[in-house]
DNA sequence: GCCAACGTTGGC
DNA sequence: GCCAACGTTGGC
């Protein structure tokens, strides 16, 4: 199966790349996604070994800050069943899970981070959901061409 | 803090 | 099934 590429958004005030680095095995479950399109990508699209950009949103400098690898494919997100969780969804149950998550492991930090403003300047990206106006998708598929273009630009980038 | 864009909800 | 109202996202 061909490797697929992704971009995962997170608010650093909730969960940052530093949090991931400090996590046990530098691995975390990507809980709390409550959007159907994103859910479908988590449940059906992501495979073990896929790579994803780790993106900080809703912060001072929105940017790709690192790379992670998928270490476990989609499985039910238990936070949906937990009334104490901010991600609790009373309309779902363990018998009929609605929300899914994957596990991701830290692979690499981008230093410096590659900011959204620079991503927008790349001409050869074609349509990338991240830079489309009003986009709110938190799990975004990336073509291998886009991946290469962003990665090589990011390696050359210095603020 | 503002506001545009989007997804979801619920009345009909 | 439609669509207005609402809540949320996220860049600026």
mmCIF file with all atom_site columns, C-alpha atoms (C1' of nucleotides) in Angstrom:
data_model
loop_
_atom_site.group_PDB
_atom_site.id
_atom_site.type_symbol
_atom_site.label_atom_id
_atom_site.label_alt_id
_atom_site.label_comp_id
_atom_site.label_asym_id
_atom_site.label_entity_id
_atom_site.label_seq_id
_atom_site.pdbx_PDB_ins_code
_atom_site.Cartn_x
_atom_site.Cartn_y
_atom_site.Cartn_z
_atom_site.occupancy
_atom_site.B_iso_or_equiv
_atom_site.pdbx_formal_charge
_atom_site.auth_seq_id
_atom_site.auth_comp_id
_atom_site.auth_asym_id
_atom_site.auth_atom_id
_atom_site.pdbx_PDB_model_num
ATOM 1   C CA    . UNK A 1 1   ? 0.000   0.000  0.000  1.00 0.00 ? 1   UNK A CA    1
ATOM 2   C CA    . UNK A 1 2   ? 1.321   3.368  -1.027 1.00 0.00 ? 2   UNK A CA    1
ATOM 3   C CA    . UNK A 1 3   ? 2.261   5.774  1.692  1.00 0.00 ? 3   UNK A CA    1
ATOM 4   C CA    . UNK A 1 4   ? -0.145  8.640  2.173  1.00 0.00 ? 4   UNK A CA    1
ATOM 5   C CA    . UNK A 1 5   ? 0.643   12.067 3.599  1.00 0.00 ? 5   UNK A CA    1
ATOM 6   C CA    . UNK A 1 6   ? -1.406  14.234 5.931  1.00 0.00 ? 6   UNK A CA    1
ATOM 7   C CA    . UNK A 1 7   ? -1.512  17.424 7.903  1.00 0.00 ? 7   UNK A CA    1
ATOM 8   C CA    . UNK A 1 8   ? -2.782  17.439 11.469 1.00 0.00 ? 8   UNK A CA    1
ATOM 9   C CA    . UNK A 1 9   ? -3.912  20.681 13.055 1.00 0.00 ? 9   UNK A CA    1
ATOM 10  C CA    . UNK A 1 10  ? -3.689  21.352 16.738 1.00 0.00 ? 10  UNK A CA    1
ATOM 11  C CA    . UNK A 1 11  ? -3.867  24.384 18.939 1.00 0.00 ? 11  UNK A CA    1
ATOM 12  C CA    . UNK A 1 12  ? -0.573  24.553 20.801 1.00 0.00 ? 12  UNK A CA    1
ATOM 13  C CA    . UNK A 1 13  ? -2.378  25.784 23.913 1.00 0.00 ? 13  UNK A CA    1
ATOM 14  C CA    . UNK A 1 14  ? -4.203  22.442 23.916 1.00 0.00 ? 14  UNK A CA    1
ATOM 15  C CA    . UNK A 1 15  ? -1.515  20.112 22.604 1.00 0.00 ? 15  UNK A CA    1
ATOM 16  C CA    . UNK A 1 16  ? 1.764   21.283 21.119 1.00 0.00 ? 16  UNK A CA    1
ATOM 17  C CA    . UNK A 1 17  ? 4.745   19.607 19.499 1.00 0.00 ? 17  UNK A CA    1
ATOM 18  C CA    . UNK A 1 18  ? 6.574   20.062 22.796 1.00 0.00 ? 18  UNK A CA    1
ATOM 19  C CA    . UNK A 1 19  ? 3.808   18.165 24.554 1.00 0.00 ? 19  UNK A CA    1
ATOM 20  C CA    . UNK A 1 20  ? 4.288   15.366 22.046 1.00 0.00 ? 20  UNK A CA    1
ATOM 21  C CA    . UNK A 1 21  ? 8.040   15.301 22.613 1.00 0.00 ? 21  UNK A CA    1
ATOM 22  C CA    . UNK A 1 22  ? 7.480   14.963 26.336 1.00 0.00 ? 22  UNK A CA    1
ATOM 23  C CA    . UNK A 1 23  ? 4.833   12.266 25.982 1.00 0.00 ? 23  UNK A CA    1
ATOM 24  C CA    . UNK A 1 24  ? 5.536   8.648  26.781 1.00 0.00 ? 24  UNK A CA    1
ATOM 25  C CA    . UNK A 1 25  ? 7.333   7.071  23.806 1.00 0.00 ? 25  UNK A CA    1
ATOM 26  C CA    . UNK A 1 26  ? 6.829   10.468 22.155 1.00 0.00 ? 26  UNK A CA    1
ATOM 27  C CA    . UNK A 1 27  ? 3.484   9.037  21.107 1.00 0.00 ? 27  UNK A CA    1
ATOM 28  C CA    . UNK A 1 28  ? -0.058  10.239 21.578 1.00 0.00 ? 28  UNK A CA    1
ATOM 29  C CA    . UNK A 1 29  ? -3.554  9.262  20.557 1.00 0.00 ? 29  UNK A CA    1
ATOM 30  C CA    . UNK A 1 30  ? -5.119  11.934 18.371 1.00 0.00 ? 30  UNK A CA    1
ATOM 31  C CA    . UNK A 1 31  ? -8.332  12.220 20.339 1.00 0.00 ? 31  UNK A CA    1
ATOM 32  C CA    . UNK A 1 32  ? -11.129 14.724 20.107 1.00 0.00 ? 32  UNK A CA    1
ATOM 33  C CA    . UNK A 1 33  ? -11.711 15.105 16.375 1.00 0.00 ? 33  UNK A CA    1
ATOM 34  C CA    . UNK A 1 34  ? -15.452 15.764 15.987 1.00 0.00 ? 34  UNK A CA    1
ATOM 35  C CA    . UNK A 1 35  ? -15.905 16.434 12.323 1.00 0.00 ? 35  UNK A CA    1
ATOM 36  C CA    . UNK A 1 36  ? -17.179 13.827 9.911  1.00 0.00 ? 36  UNK A CA    1
ATOM 37  C CA    . UNK A 1 37  ? -14.826 14.497 7.035  1.00 0.00 ? 37  UNK A CA    1
ATOM 38  C CA    . UNK A 1 38  ? -11.841 14.423 9.338  1.00 0.00 ? 38  UNK A CA    1
ATOM 39  C CA    . UNK A 1 39  ? -13.262 11.330 11.045 1.00 0.00 ? 39  UNK A CA    1
ATOM 40  C CA    . UNK A 1 40  ? -13.394 9.526  7.716  1.00 0.00 ? 40  UNK A CA    1
ATOM 41  C CA    . UNK A 1 41  ? -9.750  10.275 7.070  1.00 0.00 ? 41  UNK A CA    1
ATOM 42  C CA    . UNK A 1 42  ? -8.784  9.015  10.518 1.00 0.00 ? 42  UNK A CA    1
ATOM 43  C CA    . UNK A 1 43  ? -10.921 5.891  10.261 1.00 0.00 ? 43  UNK A CA    1
ATOM 44  C CA    . UNK A 1 44  ? -10.488 4.940  6.612  1.00 0.00 ? 44  UNK A CA    1
ATOM 45  C CA    . UNK A 1 45  ? -7.532  6.778  5.193  1.00 0.00 ? 45  UNK A CA    1
ATOM 46  C CA    . UNK A 1 46  ? -4.634  6.695  7.592  1.00 0.00 ? 46  UNK A CA    1
ATOM 47  C CA    . UNK A 1 47  ? -2.373  3.676  7.633  1.00 0.00 ? 47  UNK A CA    1
ATOM 48  C CA    . UNK A 1 48  ? 0.510   2.727  9.867  1.00 0.00 ? 48  UNK A CA    1
ATOM 49  C CA    . UNK A 1 49  ? 3.645   4.300  8.474  1.00 0.00 ? 49  UNK A CA    1
ATOM 50  C CA    . UNK A 1 50  ? 1.939   7.317  6.912  1.00 0.00 ? 50  UNK A CA    1
ATOM 51  C CA    . UNK A 1 51  ? 3.587   10.638 7.652  1.00 0.00 ? 51  UNK A CA    1
ATOM 52  C CA    . UNK A 1 52  ? 1.897   13.861 8.705  1.00 0.00 ? 52  UNK A CA    1
ATOM 53  C CA    . UNK A 1 53  ? 2.860   17.465 9.182  1.00 0.00 ? 53  UNK A CA    1
ATOM 54  C CA    . UNK A 1 54  ? 2.178   18.710 12.701 1.00 0.00 ? 54  UNK A CA    1
ATOM 55  C CA    . UNK A 1 55  ? 0.559   22.140 12.397 1.00 0.00 ? 55  UNK A CA    1
ATOM 56  C CA    . UNK A 1 56  ? -0.040  24.763 15.078 1.00 0.00 ? 56  UNK A CA    1
ATOM 57  C CA    . UNK A 1 57  ? -3.233  26.767 14.547 1.00 0.00 ? 57  UNK A CA    1
ATOM 58  C CA    . UNK A 1 58  ? -4.958  29.595 16.400 1.00 0.00 ? 58  UNK A CA    1
ATOM 59  C CA    . UNK A 1 59  ? -1.707  30.956 17.729 1.00 0.00 ? 59  UNK A CA    1
ATOM 60  C CA    . UNK A 1 60  ? 0.714   33.797 17.183 1.00 0.00 ? 60  UNK A CA    1
ATOM 61  C CA    . UNK A 1 61  ? 2.468   32.265 14.190 1.00 0.00 ? 61  UNK A CA    1
ATOM 62  C CA    . UNK A 1 62  ? 0.430   29.497 12.565 1.00 0.00 ? 62  UNK A CA    1
ATOM 63  C CA    . UNK A 1 63  ? 3.018   27.069 11.205 1.00 0.00 ? 63  UNK A CA    1
ATOM 64  C CA    . UNK A 1 64  ? 4.100   23.547 10.449 1.00 0.00 ? 64  UNK A CA    1
ATOM 65  C CA    . UNK A 1 65  ? 6.302   22.718 13.396 1.00 0.00 ? 65  UNK A CA    1
ATOM 66  C CA    . UNK A 1 66  ? 7.197   19.086 12.857 1.00 0.00 ? 66  UNK A CA    1
ATOM 67  C CA    . UNK A 1 67  ? 6.586   15.688 11.334 1.00 0.00 ? 67  UNK A CA    1
ATOM 68  C CA    . UNK A 1 68  ? 4.893   12.704 12.932 1.00 0.00 ? 68  UNK A CA    1
ATOM 69  C CA    . UNK A 1 69  ? 4.324   9.118  11.876 1.00 0.00 ? 69  UNK A CA    1
ATOM 70  C CA    . UNK A 1 70  ? 1.111   7.141  12.197 1.00 0.00 ? 70  UNK A CA    1
ATOM 71  C CA    . UNK A 1 71  ? 1.788   4.193  14.491 1.00 0.00 ? 71  UNK A CA    1
ATOM 72  C CA    . UNK A 1 72  ? -1.738  2.876  14.871 1.00 0.00 ? 72  UNK A CA    1
ATOM 73  C CA    . UNK A 1 73  ? -4.547  3.091  12.322 1.00 0.00 ? 73  UNK A CA    1
ATOM 74  C CA    . UNK A 1 74  ? -8.074  4.275  13.108 1.00 0.00 ? 74  UNK A CA    1
ATOM 75  C CA    . UNK A 1 75  ? -9.830  2.943  16.192 1.00 0.00 ? 75  UNK A CA    1
ATOM 76  C CA    . UNK A 1 76  ? -12.728 4.251  18.324 1.00 0.00 ? 76  UNK A CA    1
ATOM 77  C CA    . UNK A 1 77  ? -11.982 7.399  20.323 1.00 0.00 ? 77  UNK A CA    1
ATOM 78  C CA    . UNK A 1 78  ? -12.798 6.553  23.950 1.00 0.00 ? 78  UNK A CA    1
ATOM 79  C CA    . UNK A 1 79  ? -13.070 10.209 24.947 1.00 0.00 ? 79  UNK A CA    1
ATOM 80  C CA    . UNK A 1 80  ? -16.457 10.239 23.201 1.00 0.00 ? 80  UNK A CA    1
ATOM 81  C CA    . UNK A 1 81  ? -17.753 7.802  25.852 1.00 0.00 ? 81  UNK A CA    1
ATOM 82  C CA    . UNK A 1 82  ? -16.349 9.688  28.823 1.00 0.00 ? 82  UNK A CA    1
ATOM 83  C CA    . UNK A 1 83  ? -18.762 12.203 30.375 1.00 0.00 ? 83  UNK A CA    1
ATOM 84  C CA    . UNK A 1 84  ? -15.834 13.917 32.063 1.00 0.00 ? 84  UNK A CA    1
ATOM 85  C CA    . UNK A 1 85  ? -14.076 14.554 28.775 1.00 0.00 ? 85  UNK A CA    1
ATOM 86  C CA    . UNK A 1 86  ? -14.481 17.827 26.913 1.00 0.00 ? 86  UNK A CA    1
ATOM 87  C CA    . UNK A 1 87  ? -14.913 15.651 23.824 1.00 0.00 ? 87  UNK A CA    1
ATOM 88  C CA    . UNK A 1 88  ? -17.799 13.642 25.297 1.00 0.00 ? 88  UNK A CA    1
ATOM 89  C CA    . UNK A 1 89  ? -20.576 12.855 22.835 1.00 0.00 ? 89  UNK A CA    1
ATOM 90  C CA    . UNK A 1 90  ? -23.687 11.434 24.546 1.00 0.00 ? 90  UNK A CA    1
ATOM 91  C CA    . UNK A 1 91  ? -25.129 10.340 21.217 1.00 0.00 ? 91  UNK A CA    1
ATOM 92  C CA    . UNK A 1 92  ? -22.518 7.664  20.655 1.00 0.00 ? 92  UNK A CA    1
ATOM 93  C CA    . UNK A 1 93  ? -21.673 4.416  22.395 1.00 0.00 ? 93  UNK A CA    1
ATOM 94  C CA    . UNK A 1 94  ? -19.041 1.716  22.458 1.00 0.00 ? 94  UNK A CA    1
ATOM 95  C CA    . UNK A 1 95  ? -21.373 -0.523 20.461 1.00 0.00 ? 95  UNK A CA    1
ATOM 96  C CA    . UNK A 1 96  ? -21.777 2.099  17.801 1.00 0.00 ? 96  UNK A CA    1
ATOM 97  C CA    . UNK A 1 97  ? -18.692 4.286  17.904 1.00 0.00 ? 97  UNK A CA    1
ATOM 98  C CA    . UNK A 1 98  ? -18.981 7.416  15.841 1.00 0.00 ? 98  UNK A CA    1
ATOM 99  C CA    . UNK A 1 99  ? -15.599 9.048  16.442 1.00 0.00 ? 99  UNK A CA    1
ATOM 100 C CA    . UNK A 1 100 ? -12.211 7.601  15.675 1.00 0.00 ? 100 UNK A CA    1
ATOM 101 C CA    . UNK A 1 101 ? -8.606  8.427  16.320 1.00 0.00 ? 101 UNK A CA    1
ATOM 102 C CA    . UNK A 1 102 ? -5.123  7.248  15.412 1.00 0.00 ? 102 UNK A CA    1
ATOM 103 C CA    . UNK A 1 103 ? -1.850  7.117  17.312 1.00 0.00 ? 103 UNK A CA    1
ATOM 104 C CA    . UNK A 1 104 ? 1.010   9.290  16.155 1.00 0.00 ? 104 UNK A CA    1
ATOM 105 C CA    . UNK A 1 105 ? 4.674   9.326  17.108 1.00 0.00 ? 105 UNK A CA    1
ATOM 106 C CA    . UNK A 1 106 ? 7.090   12.214 16.979 1.00 0.00 ? 106 UNK A CA    1
ATOM 107 C CA    . UNK A 1 107 ? 9.528   11.950 14.115 1.00 0.00 ? 107 UNK A CA    1
ATOM 108 C CA    . UNK A 1 108 ? 11.125  15.302 13.529 1.00 0.00 ? 108 UNK A CA    1
ATOM 109 C CA    . UNK A 1 109 ? 10.926  18.919 14.578 1.00 0.00 ? 109 UNK A CA    1
ATOM 110 C CA    . UNK A 1 110 ? 11.097  21.669 11.985 1.00 0.00 ? 110 UNK A CA    1
ATOM 111 C CA    . UNK A 1 111 ? 13.481  24.339 13.151 1.00 0.00 ? 111 UNK A CA    1
ATOM 112 C CA    . UNK A 1 112 ? 12.562  27.001 12.359 1.00 0.00 ? 112 UNK A CA    1
ATOM 113 C CA    . UNK A 1 113 ? 8.851   26.261 11.976 1.00 0.00 ? 113 UNK A CA    1
ATOM 114 C CA    . UNK A 1 114 ? 7.500   26.782 8.471  1.00 0.00 ? 114 UNK A CA    1
ATOM 115 C CA    . UNK A 1 115 ? 4.811   29.456 8.771  1.00 0.00 ? 115 UNK A CA    1
ATOM 116 C CA    . UNK A 1 116 ? 1.474   29.560 7.003  1.00 0.00 ? 116 UNK A CA    1
ATOM 117 C CA    . UNK A 1 117 ? 2.529   32.794 5.307  1.00 0.00 ? 117 UNK A CA    1
ATOM 118 C CA    . UNK A 1 118 ? 5.409   30.946 3.617  1.00 0.00 ? 118 UNK A CA    1
ATOM 119 C CA    . UNK A 1 119 ? 3.246   27.971 2.690  1.00 0.00 ? 119 UNK A CA    1
ATOM 120 C CA    . UNK A 1 120 ? 0.944   30.367 0.878  1.00 0.00 ? 120 UNK A CA    1
ATOM 121 C CA    . UNK A 1 121 ? 3.837   31.608 -1.217 1.00 0.00 ? 121 UNK A CA    1
ATOM 122 C CA    . UNK A 1 122 ? 4.558   28.179 -2.675 1.00 0.00 ? 122 UNK A CA    1
ATOM 123 C CA    . UNK A 1 123 ? 3.235   28.244 -6.196 1.00 0.00 ? 123 UNK A CA    1
ATOM 124 C CA    . UNK A 1 124 ? 3.262   24.548 -7.035 1.00 0.00 ? 124 UNK A CA    1
ATOM 125 C CA    . UNK A 1 125 ? 0.902   23.292 -4.363 1.00 0.00 ? 125 UNK A CA    1
ATOM 126 C CA    . UNK A 1 126 ? -2.268  23.211 -6.400 1.00 0.00 ? 126 UNK A CA    1
ATOM 127 C CA    . UNK A 1 127 ? -5.303  23.026 -4.201 1.00 0.00 ? 127 UNK A CA    1
ATOM 128 C CA    . UNK A 1 128 ? -4.356  22.532 -0.608 1.00 0.00 ? 128 UNK A CA    1
ATOM 129 C CA    . UNK A 1 129 ? -7.186  22.679 1.898  1.00 0.00 ? 129 UNK A CA    1
ATOM 130 C CA    . UNK A 1 130 ? -4.984  24.336 4.480  1.00 0.00 ? 130 UNK A CA    1
ATOM 131 C CA    . UNK A 1 131 ? -4.652  27.537 2.504  1.00 0.00 ? 131 UNK A CA    1
ATOM 132 C CA    . UNK A 1 132 ? -8.184  27.712 1.189  1.00 0.00 ? 132 UNK A CA    1
ATOM 133 C CA    . UNK A 1 133 ? -10.258 30.441 2.699  1.00 0.00 ? 133 UNK A CA    1
ATOM 134 C CA    . UNK A 1 134 ? -12.557 29.422 5.482  1.00 0.00 ? 134 UNK A CA    1
ATOM 135 C CA    . UNK A 1 135 ? -11.124 25.950 5.687  1.00 0.00 ? 135 UNK A CA    1
ATOM 136 C CA    . UNK A 1 136 ? -11.763 24.288 9.017  1.00 0.00 ? 136 UNK A CA    1
ATOM 137 C CA    . UNK A 1 137 ? -10.739 20.733 8.351  1.00 0.00 ? 137 UNK A CA    1
ATOM 138 C CA    . UNK A 1 138 ? -8.333  19.551 11.026 1.00 0.00 ? 138 UNK A CA    1
ATOM 139 C CA    . UNK A 1 139 ? -7.130  16.433 9.202  1.00 0.00 ? 139 UNK A CA    1
ATOM 140 C CA    . UNK A 1 140 ? -6.009  17.229 5.676  1.00 0.00 ? 140 UNK A CA    1
ATOM 141 C CA    . UNK A 1 141 ? -4.709  14.846 3.000  1.00 0.00 ? 141 UNK A CA    1
ATOM 142 C CA    . UNK A 1 142 ? -1.552  15.961 1.209  1.00 0.00 ? 142 UNK A CA    1
ATOM 143 C CA    . UNK A 1 143 ? -0.269  14.661 -2.118 1.00 0.00 ? 143 UNK A CA    1
ATOM 144 C CA    . UNK A 1 144 ? 3.295   13.400 -2.299 1.00 0.00 ? 144 UNK A CA    1
ATOM 145 C CA    . UNK A 1 145 ? 4.120   16.315 -4.615 1.00 0.00 ? 145 UNK A CA    1
ATOM 146 C CA    . UNK A 1 146 ? 2.768   18.785 -2.076 1.00 0.00 ? 146 UNK A CA    1
ATOM 147 C CA    . UNK A 1 147 ? 4.608   16.994 0.689  1.00 0.00 ? 147 UNK A CA    1
ATOM 148 C CA    . UNK A 1 148 ? 7.926   17.200 -1.134 1.00 0.00 ? 148 UNK A CA    1
ATOM 149 C CA    . UNK A 1 149 ? 7.399   20.832 -2.120 1.00 0.00 ? 149 UNK A CA    1
ATOM 150 C CA    . UNK A 1 150 ? 6.533   21.918 1.413  1.00 0.00 ? 150 UNK A CA    1
ATOM 151 C CA    . UNK A 1 151 ? 9.287   19.861 2.988  1.00 0.00 ? 151 UNK A CA    1
ATOM 152 C CA    . UNK A 1 152 ? 12.076  21.091 0.740  1.00 0.00 ? 152 UNK A CA    1
ATOM 153 C CA    . UNK A 1 153 ? 10.910  24.701 1.110  1.00 0.00 ? 153 UNK A CA    1
ATOM 154 C CA    . UNK A 1 154 ? 10.743  24.253 4.865  1.00 0.00 ? 154 UNK A CA    1
ATOM 155 C CA    . UNK A 1 155 ? 14.305  22.886 5.002  1.00 0.00 ? 155 UNK A CA    1
ATOM 156 C CA    . UNK A 1 156 ? 15.593  25.940 3.178  1.00 0.00 ? 156 UNK A CA    1
ATOM 157 C CA    . UNK A 1 157 ? 13.478  28.330 5.173  1.00 0.00 ? 157 UNK A CA    1
ATOM 158 C CA    . UNK A 1 158 ? 14.922  30.617 7.771  1.00 0.00 ? 158 UNK A CA    1
ATOM 159 C CA    . UNK A 1 159 ? 13.070  33.476 9.360  1.00 0.00 ? 159 UNK A CA    1
ATOM 160 C "C1'" . DG  B 2 1   ? -11.344 41.309 19.556 1.00 0.00 ? 1   DG  B "C1'" 1
ATOM 161 C "C1'" . DC  B 2 2   ? -13.280 40.971 14.957 1.00 0.00 ? 2   DC  B "C1'" 1
ATOM 162 C "C1'" . DC  B 2 3   ? -15.465 38.620 11.523 1.00 0.00 ? 3   DC  B "C1'" 1
ATOM 163 C "C1'" . DA  B 2 4   ? -15.959 35.482 7.531  1.00 0.00 ? 4   DA  B "C1'" 1
ATOM 164 C "C1'" . DA  B 2 5   ? -16.731 30.845 6.575  1.00 0.00 ? 5   DA  B "C1'" 1
ATOM 165 C "C1'" . DC  B 2 6   ? -18.221 26.607 7.765  1.00 0.00 ? 6   DC  B "C1'" 1
ATOM 166 C "C1'" . DG  B 2 7   ? -20.787 22.518 10.091 1.00 0.00 ? 7   DG  B "C1'" 1
ATOM 167 C "C1'" . DT  B 2 8   ? -24.615 21.191 12.863 1.00 0.00 ? 8   DT  B "C1'" 1
ATOM 168 C "C1'" . DT  B 2 9   ? -29.116 21.506 14.773 1.00 0.00 ? 9   DT  B "C1'" 1
ATOM 169 C "C1'" . DG  B 2 10  ? -33.926 21.595 14.849 1.00 0.00 ? 10  DG  B "C1'" 1
ATOM 170 C "C1'" . DG  B 2 11  ? -38.494 23.465 13.535 1.00 0.00 ? 11  DG  B "C1'" 1
ATOM 171 C "C1'" . DC  B 2 12  ? -41.501 23.071 9.965  1.00 0.00 ? 12  DC  B "C1'" 1
ATOM 172 C "C1'" . DG  C 3 1   ? -35.785 17.829 2.863  1.00 0.00 ? 1   DG  C "C1'" 1
ATOM 173 C "C1'" . DC  C 3 2   ? -35.261 22.764 3.443  1.00 0.00 ? 2   DC  C "C1'" 1
ATOM 174 C "C1'" . DC  C 3 3   ? -33.155 26.468 5.612  1.00 0.00 ? 3   DC  C "C1'" 1
ATOM 175 C "C1'" . DA  C 3 4   ? -32.498 29.880 9.379  1.00 0.00 ? 4   DA  C "C1'" 1
ATOM 176 C "C1'" . DA  C 3 5   ? -30.180 30.157 13.607 1.00 0.00 ? 5   DA  C "C1'" 1
ATOM 177 C "C1'" . DC  C 3 6   ? -26.477 29.105 16.157 1.00 0.00 ? 6   DC  C "C1'" 1
ATOM 178 C "C1'" . DG  C 3 7   ? -21.832 27.711 17.690 1.00 0.00 ? 7   DG  C "C1'" 1
ATOM 179 C "C1'" . DT  C 3 8   ? -17.093 27.068 16.330 1.00 0.00 ? 8   DT  C "C1'" 1
ATOM 180 C "C1'" . DT  C 3 9   ? -12.857 27.716 13.796 1.00 0.00 ? 9   DT  C "C1'" 1
ATOM 181 C "C1'" . DG  C 3 10  ? -8.983  30.275 12.828 1.00 0.00 ? 10  DG  C "C1'" 1
ATOM 182 C "C1'" . DG  C 3 11  ? -6.425  34.003 10.471 1.00 0.00 ? 11  DG  C "C1'" 1
ATOM 183 C "C1'" . DC  C 3 12  ? -5.618  38.623 11.070 1.00 0.00 ? 12  DC  C "C1'" 1
#
